[in-house]
Amino acid sequence: MKALVYGGPGKKSWEEKPRPTLQHPADAIVRISRTTICGTDLHILKGDVPEVTPGRILGHEGVGVVEETGAQVGNFKKGDHVLISCITSCAQCEYCKKGMYSHCLNGGWILGHLIDGTQAEYVRIPYADNSLYRIPEGMDEEALVMLSDILPTGFECGVLNGQIKPGDTVAIVGAGPVGLAALLTALFFTPAEIIMIDLDANRLEVSKKFGATRTLNSSTENVVEKIMQLTGNKGVDTAIEAVGVPATFELCQSIIAAGGRIANIGVHGKSAELHLETLWSRNITITTRLVDTVTTPMLLRTVASKKLNPSLLITHRFKLPEIIRAYDVFAQAGKEKTLKVILINE
Ligand SMILES: NC(=O)c1ccc[n+]([C@@H]2O[C@H](COP(=O)([O-])OP(=O)(O)OC[C@H]3O[C@@H](n4cnc5c(N)ncnc54)[C@H](O)[C@@H]3O)[C@@H](O)[C@H]2O)c1
Ligand SMILES: [Zn+2]
Ligand SMILES: [Zn+2]
């Protein structure tokens, strides 16, 4: 089969690899029908994730059709259409039993990281019973690729941890796919205001179409001043950090209201300052989380009932063998106006 193979920092190629085979009775082999590229894949290619070793097939998102199952797999059989979770979970360890699949002692984020991933014609999924989700008949499978990672990430790490309630004022810093996924799922709770903050005018424009009540461009506006004006000097009830740099985490601290929640989503490579000298008395909560994907069944139902439309995030489509070009378009998100790209395995 063909696959996108990491060759060390800055190196990737679309090359021939052996088709995966069952290695454990709980495994399934899935033929990929649609996959995508994540910002995390770009981090890997920069060399920011050293556990990923040369020769690894990248990718942790996708949908496909079950090709083969091990003897212990009870929920799926050959021919089933499935959504692949970016998080592999055994359902049996201490963390899985707490619903913290991201910290599964036998899985977690391993796809396209510690084991071969989904940017290929076939992928091996360990603990298939708990790491795959059945796609109901007649659903738009392409849109469901957004449920492998970014929708549960925005929802669990941003919206749920941020405890958004009806009537709240919410700020989301970062209008990339993850920030926009937080925006789409924040709407479940009907906050009064959703303020999107980014440097990219196009992404802010998209945010308005998705339901943001206001947008602020931090390259041209004084965001803290504007938010204080908008909130009668109180600040926001929930600030979601969806960028992953010190400046945006510090911005969240400057705009949070007394009693508010800062929900961090961003993957941080550097330490950020924590302003306890001002925050100690403000009754605030700061949360962090690696996506667990425990809300995937709920998100699938909301997509099925058309309460959530994740296909809004798809801006480009390529055939799977054009993946190198797709990476370029994804990496040049500003110029190409890219959110998520879909790769089609015909
Ligand atoms: N916690 C988790 O489990 C988890 C899972 C997936 C992704 N993530 C992380 O979520 C973050 C967002 O992911 P994404 O795919 O949307 O990334 P992205 O790079 O596409 O989007 C980030 C956005 O932030 C904007 N931005 C950059 N600097 C800014 C600044 N100073 N002020 C305002 N906006 C700024 C960019 O213009 C961009 O639109 C990343 O850090 C990613 O690694 C976390
Ligand atoms: Zn991802
Ligand atoms: Zn587990």
GROMACS .gro file of N, CA and C in nm, residues 193-260:
model
  204
  193GLU      N    1  -2.270   3.592   2.432
  193GLU     CA    2  -2.167   3.649   2.345
  193GLU      C    3  -2.056   3.548   2.322
  194ILE      N    4  -2.014   3.536   2.197
  194ILE     CA    5  -1.891   3.461   2.169
  194ILE      C    6  -1.798   3.554   2.091
  195ILE      N    7  -1.689   3.590   2.155
  195ILE     CA    8  -1.592   3.682   2.095
  195ILE      C    9  -1.474   3.600   2.044
  196MET      N   10  -1.449   3.604   1.913
  196MET     CA   11  -1.335   3.529   1.857
  196MET      C   12  -1.219   3.625   1.837
  197ILE      N   13  -1.101   3.578   1.873
  197ILE     CA   14  -0.980   3.660   1.864
  197ILE      C   15  -0.876   3.586   1.781
  198ASP      N   16  -0.822   3.653   1.681
  198ASP     CA   17  -0.717   3.592   1.598
  198ASP      C   18  -0.640   3.705   1.530
  199LEU      N   19  -0.536   3.668   1.456
  199LEU     CA   20  -0.457   3.765   1.379
  199LEU      C   21  -0.497   3.762   1.232
  200ASP      N   22  -0.574   3.658   1.195
  200ASP     CA   23  -0.602   3.631   1.054
  200ASP      C   24  -0.745   3.678   1.022
  201ALA      N   25  -0.751   3.780   0.935
  201ALA     CA   26  -0.881   3.843   0.905
  201ALA      C   27  -0.977   3.743   0.841
  202ASN      N   28  -0.925   3.653   0.756
  202ASN     CA   29  -1.013   3.555   0.692
  202ASN      C   30  -1.077   3.463   0.795
  203ARG      N   31  -0.996   3.414   0.889
  203ARG     CA   32  -1.051   3.323   0.991
  203ARG      C   33  -1.153   3.395   1.079
  204LEU      N   34  -1.133   3.523   1.102
  204LEU     CA   35  -1.231   3.598   1.182
  204LEU      C   36  -1.362   3.613   1.104
  205GLU      N   37  -1.349   3.632   0.974
  205GLU     CA   38  -1.466   3.641   0.887
  205GLU      C   39  -1.545   3.510   0.892
  206VAL      N   40  -1.472   3.397   0.883
  206VAL     CA   41  -1.534   3.265   0.893
  206VAL      C   42  -1.605   3.251   1.028
  207SER      N   43  -1.541   3.299   1.134
  207SER     CA   44  -1.600   3.288   1.269
  207SER      C   45  -1.737   3.352   1.275
  208LYS      N   46  -1.752   3.464   1.206
  208LYS     CA   47  -1.882   3.533   1.207
  208LYS      C   48  -1.989   3.445   1.145
  209LYS      N   49  -1.950   3.379   1.034
  209LYS     CA   50  -2.047   3.289   0.968
  209LYS      C   51  -2.083   3.172   1.059
  210PHE      N   52  -1.990   3.132   1.144
  210PHE     CA   53  -2.013   3.018   1.234
  210PHE      C   54  -2.093   3.058   1.359
  211GLY      N   55  -2.116   3.186   1.380
  211GLY     CA   56  -2.197   3.225   1.496
  211GLY      C   57  -2.128   3.311   1.600
  212ALA      N   58  -2.005   3.358   1.572
  212ALA     CA   59  -1.941   3.450   1.667
  212ALA      C   60  -2.021   3.579   1.668
  213THR      N   61  -2.041   3.637   1.786
  213THR     CA   62  -2.115   3.763   1.793
  213THR      C   63  -2.021   3.881   1.770
  214ARG      N   64  -1.891   3.863   1.800
  214ARG     CA   65  -1.793   3.968   1.774
  214ARG      C   66  -1.660   3.905   1.739
  215THR      N   67  -1.579   3.979   1.662
  215THR     CA   68  -1.444   3.931   1.635
  215THR      C   69  -1.347   4.044   1.666
  216LEU      N   70  -1.230   4.006   1.714
  216LEU     CA   71  -1.126   4.105   1.743
  216LEU      C   72  -0.995   4.057   1.681
  217ASN      N   73  -0.930   4.149   1.610
  217ASN     CA   74  -0.803   4.114   1.546
  217ASN      C   75  -0.689   4.166   1.633
  218SER      N   76  -0.616   4.075   1.696
  218SER     CA   77  -0.514   4.120   1.790
  218SER      C   78  -0.393   4.180   1.722
  219SER      N   79  -0.387   4.175   1.588
  219SER     CA   80  -0.274   4.244   1.524
  219SER      C   81  -0.304   4.392   1.505
  220THR      N   82  -0.433   4.431   1.511
  220THR     CA   83  -0.465   4.572   1.488
  220THR      C   84  -0.544   4.636   1.603
  221GLU      N   85  -0.595   4.553   1.696
  221GLU     CA   86  -0.679   4.610   1.801
  221GLU      C   87  -0.621   4.579   1.938
  222ASN      N   88  -0.651   4.663   2.035
  222ASN     CA   89  -0.614   4.635   2.174
  222ASN      C   90  -0.724   4.547   2.234
  223VAL      N   91  -0.699   4.418   2.232
  223VAL     CA   92  -0.803   4.321   2.267
  223VAL      C   93  -0.850   4.337   2.411
  224VAL      N   94  -0.757   4.357   2.502
  224VAL     CA   95  -0.795   4.367   2.644
  224VAL      C   96  -0.887   4.487   2.664
  225GLU      N   97  -0.847   4.601   2.608
  225GLU     CA   98  -0.928   4.722   2.622
  225GLU      C   99  -1.069   4.703   2.564
  226LYS      N  100  -1.073   4.644   2.443
  226LYS     CA  101  -1.202   4.623   2.376
  226LYS      C  102  -1.292   4.531   2.458
  227ILE      N  103  -1.235   4.424   2.512
  227ILE     CA  104  -1.317   4.329   2.587
  227ILE      C  105  -1.367   4.394   2.716
  228MET      N  106  -1.284   4.475   2.778
  228MET     CA  107  -1.328   4.543   2.900
  228MET      C  108  -1.442   4.641   2.868
  229GLN      N  109  -1.430   4.709   2.754
  229GLN     CA  110  -1.540   4.798   2.712
  229GLN      C  111  -1.669   4.719   2.689
  230LEU      N  112  -1.654   4.606   2.620
  230LEU     CA  113  -1.772   4.525   2.583
  230LEU      C  114  -1.841   4.462   2.705
  231THR      N  115  -1.765   4.441   2.812
  231THR     CA  116  -1.821   4.367   2.926
  231THR      C  117  -1.841   4.456   3.048
  232GLY      N  118  -1.843   4.586   3.027
  232GLY     CA  119  -1.861   4.677   3.142
  232GLY      C  120  -1.750   4.659   3.244
  233ASN      N  121  -1.627   4.641   3.193
  233ASN     CA  122  -1.507   4.624   3.277
  233ASN      C  123  -1.503   4.496   3.359
  234LYS      N  124  -1.591   4.403   3.331
  234LYS     CA  125  -1.591   4.278   3.410
  234LYS      C  126  -1.498   4.172   3.352
  235GLY      N  127  -1.491   4.162   3.220
  235GLY     CA  128  -1.419   4.052   3.156
  235GLY      C  129  -1.515   3.941   3.118
  236VAL      N  130  -1.461   3.831   3.066
  236VAL     CA  131  -1.546   3.724   3.013
  236VAL      C  132  -1.560   3.610   3.114
  237ASP      N  133  -1.672   3.537   3.103
  237ASP     CA  134  -1.696   3.426   3.196
  237ASP      C  135  -1.607   3.306   3.164
  238THR      N  136  -1.587   3.283   3.034
  238THR     CA  137  -1.499   3.174   2.992
  238THR      C  138  -1.404   3.226   2.886
  239ALA      N  139  -1.275   3.198   2.905
  239ALA     CA  140  -1.175   3.231   2.802
  239ALA      C  141  -1.112   3.099   2.759
  240ILE      N  142  -1.123   3.068   2.629
  240ILE     CA  143  -1.068   2.943   2.576
  240ILE      C  144  -0.941   2.975   2.500
  241GLU      N  145  -0.832   2.912   2.538
  241GLU     CA  146  -0.703   2.933   2.470
  241GLU      C  147  -0.686   2.824   2.366
  242ALA      N  148  -0.688   2.860   2.237
  242ALA     CA  149  -0.679   2.761   2.129
  242ALA      C  150  -0.567   2.797   2.032
  243VAL      N  151  -0.453   2.841   2.088
  243VAL     CA  152  -0.337   2.874   2.005
  243VAL      C  153  -0.215   2.792   2.049
  244GLY      N  154  -0.176   2.812   2.178
  244GLY     CA  155  -0.061   2.736   2.228
  244GLY      C  156   0.067   2.816   2.237
  245VAL      N  157   0.056   2.949   2.258
  245VAL     CA  158   0.177   3.029   2.281
  245VAL      C  159   0.157   3.110   2.410
  246PRO      N  160   0.268   3.151   2.475
  246PRO     CA  161   0.254   3.223   2.603
  246PRO      C  162   0.164   3.347   2.592
  247ALA      N  163   0.176   3.423   2.483
  247ALA     CA  164   0.101   3.550   2.472
  247ALA      C  165  -0.050   3.527   2.482
  248THR      N  166  -0.099   3.420   2.423
  248THR     CA  167  -0.245   3.400   2.422
  248THR      C  168  -0.294   3.345   2.556
  249PHE      N  169  -0.212   3.265   2.623
  249PHE     CA  170  -0.252   3.219   2.758
  249PHE      C  171  -0.251   3.338   2.854
  250GLU      N  172  -0.154   3.428   2.837
  250GLU     CA  173  -0.149   3.547   2.922
  250GLU      C  174  -0.266   3.641   2.891
  251LEU      N  175  -0.304   3.649   2.762
  251LEU     CA  176  -0.421   3.730   2.725
  251LEU      C  177  -0.546   3.678   2.799
  252CYS      N  178  -0.562   3.547   2.804
  252CYS     CA  179  -0.679   3.490   2.874
  252CYS      C  180  -0.683   3.537   3.020
  253GLN      N  181  -0.566   3.548   3.082
  253GLN     CA  182  -0.561   3.592   3.222
  253GLN      C  183  -0.602   3.739   3.237
  254SER      N  184  -0.578   3.817   3.130
  254SER     CA  185  -0.609   3.961   3.137
  254SER      C  186  -0.756   3.990   3.110
  255ILE      N  187  -0.829   3.893   3.055
  255ILE     CA  188  -0.968   3.922   3.017
  255ILE      C  189  -1.069   3.840   3.097
  256ILE      N  190  -1.021   3.764   3.196
  256ILE     CA  191  -1.114   3.675   3.267
  256ILE      C  192  -1.187   3.750   3.378
  257ALA      N  193  -1.317   3.730   3.387
  257ALA     CA  194  -1.397   3.795   3.492
  257ALA      C  195  -1.377   3.721   3.624
  258ALA      N  196  -1.411   3.787   3.733
  258ALA     CA  197  -1.409   3.720   3.863
  258ALA      C  198  -1.502   3.599   3.854
  259GLY      N  199  -1.457   3.486   3.906
  259GLY     CA  200  -1.538   3.363   3.900
  259GLY      C  201  -1.530   3.291   3.767
  260GLY      N  202  -1.449   3.342   3.673
  260GLY     CA  203  -1.444   3.286   3.538
  260GLY      C  204  -1.355   3.163   3.526
   0.00000   0.00000   0.00000
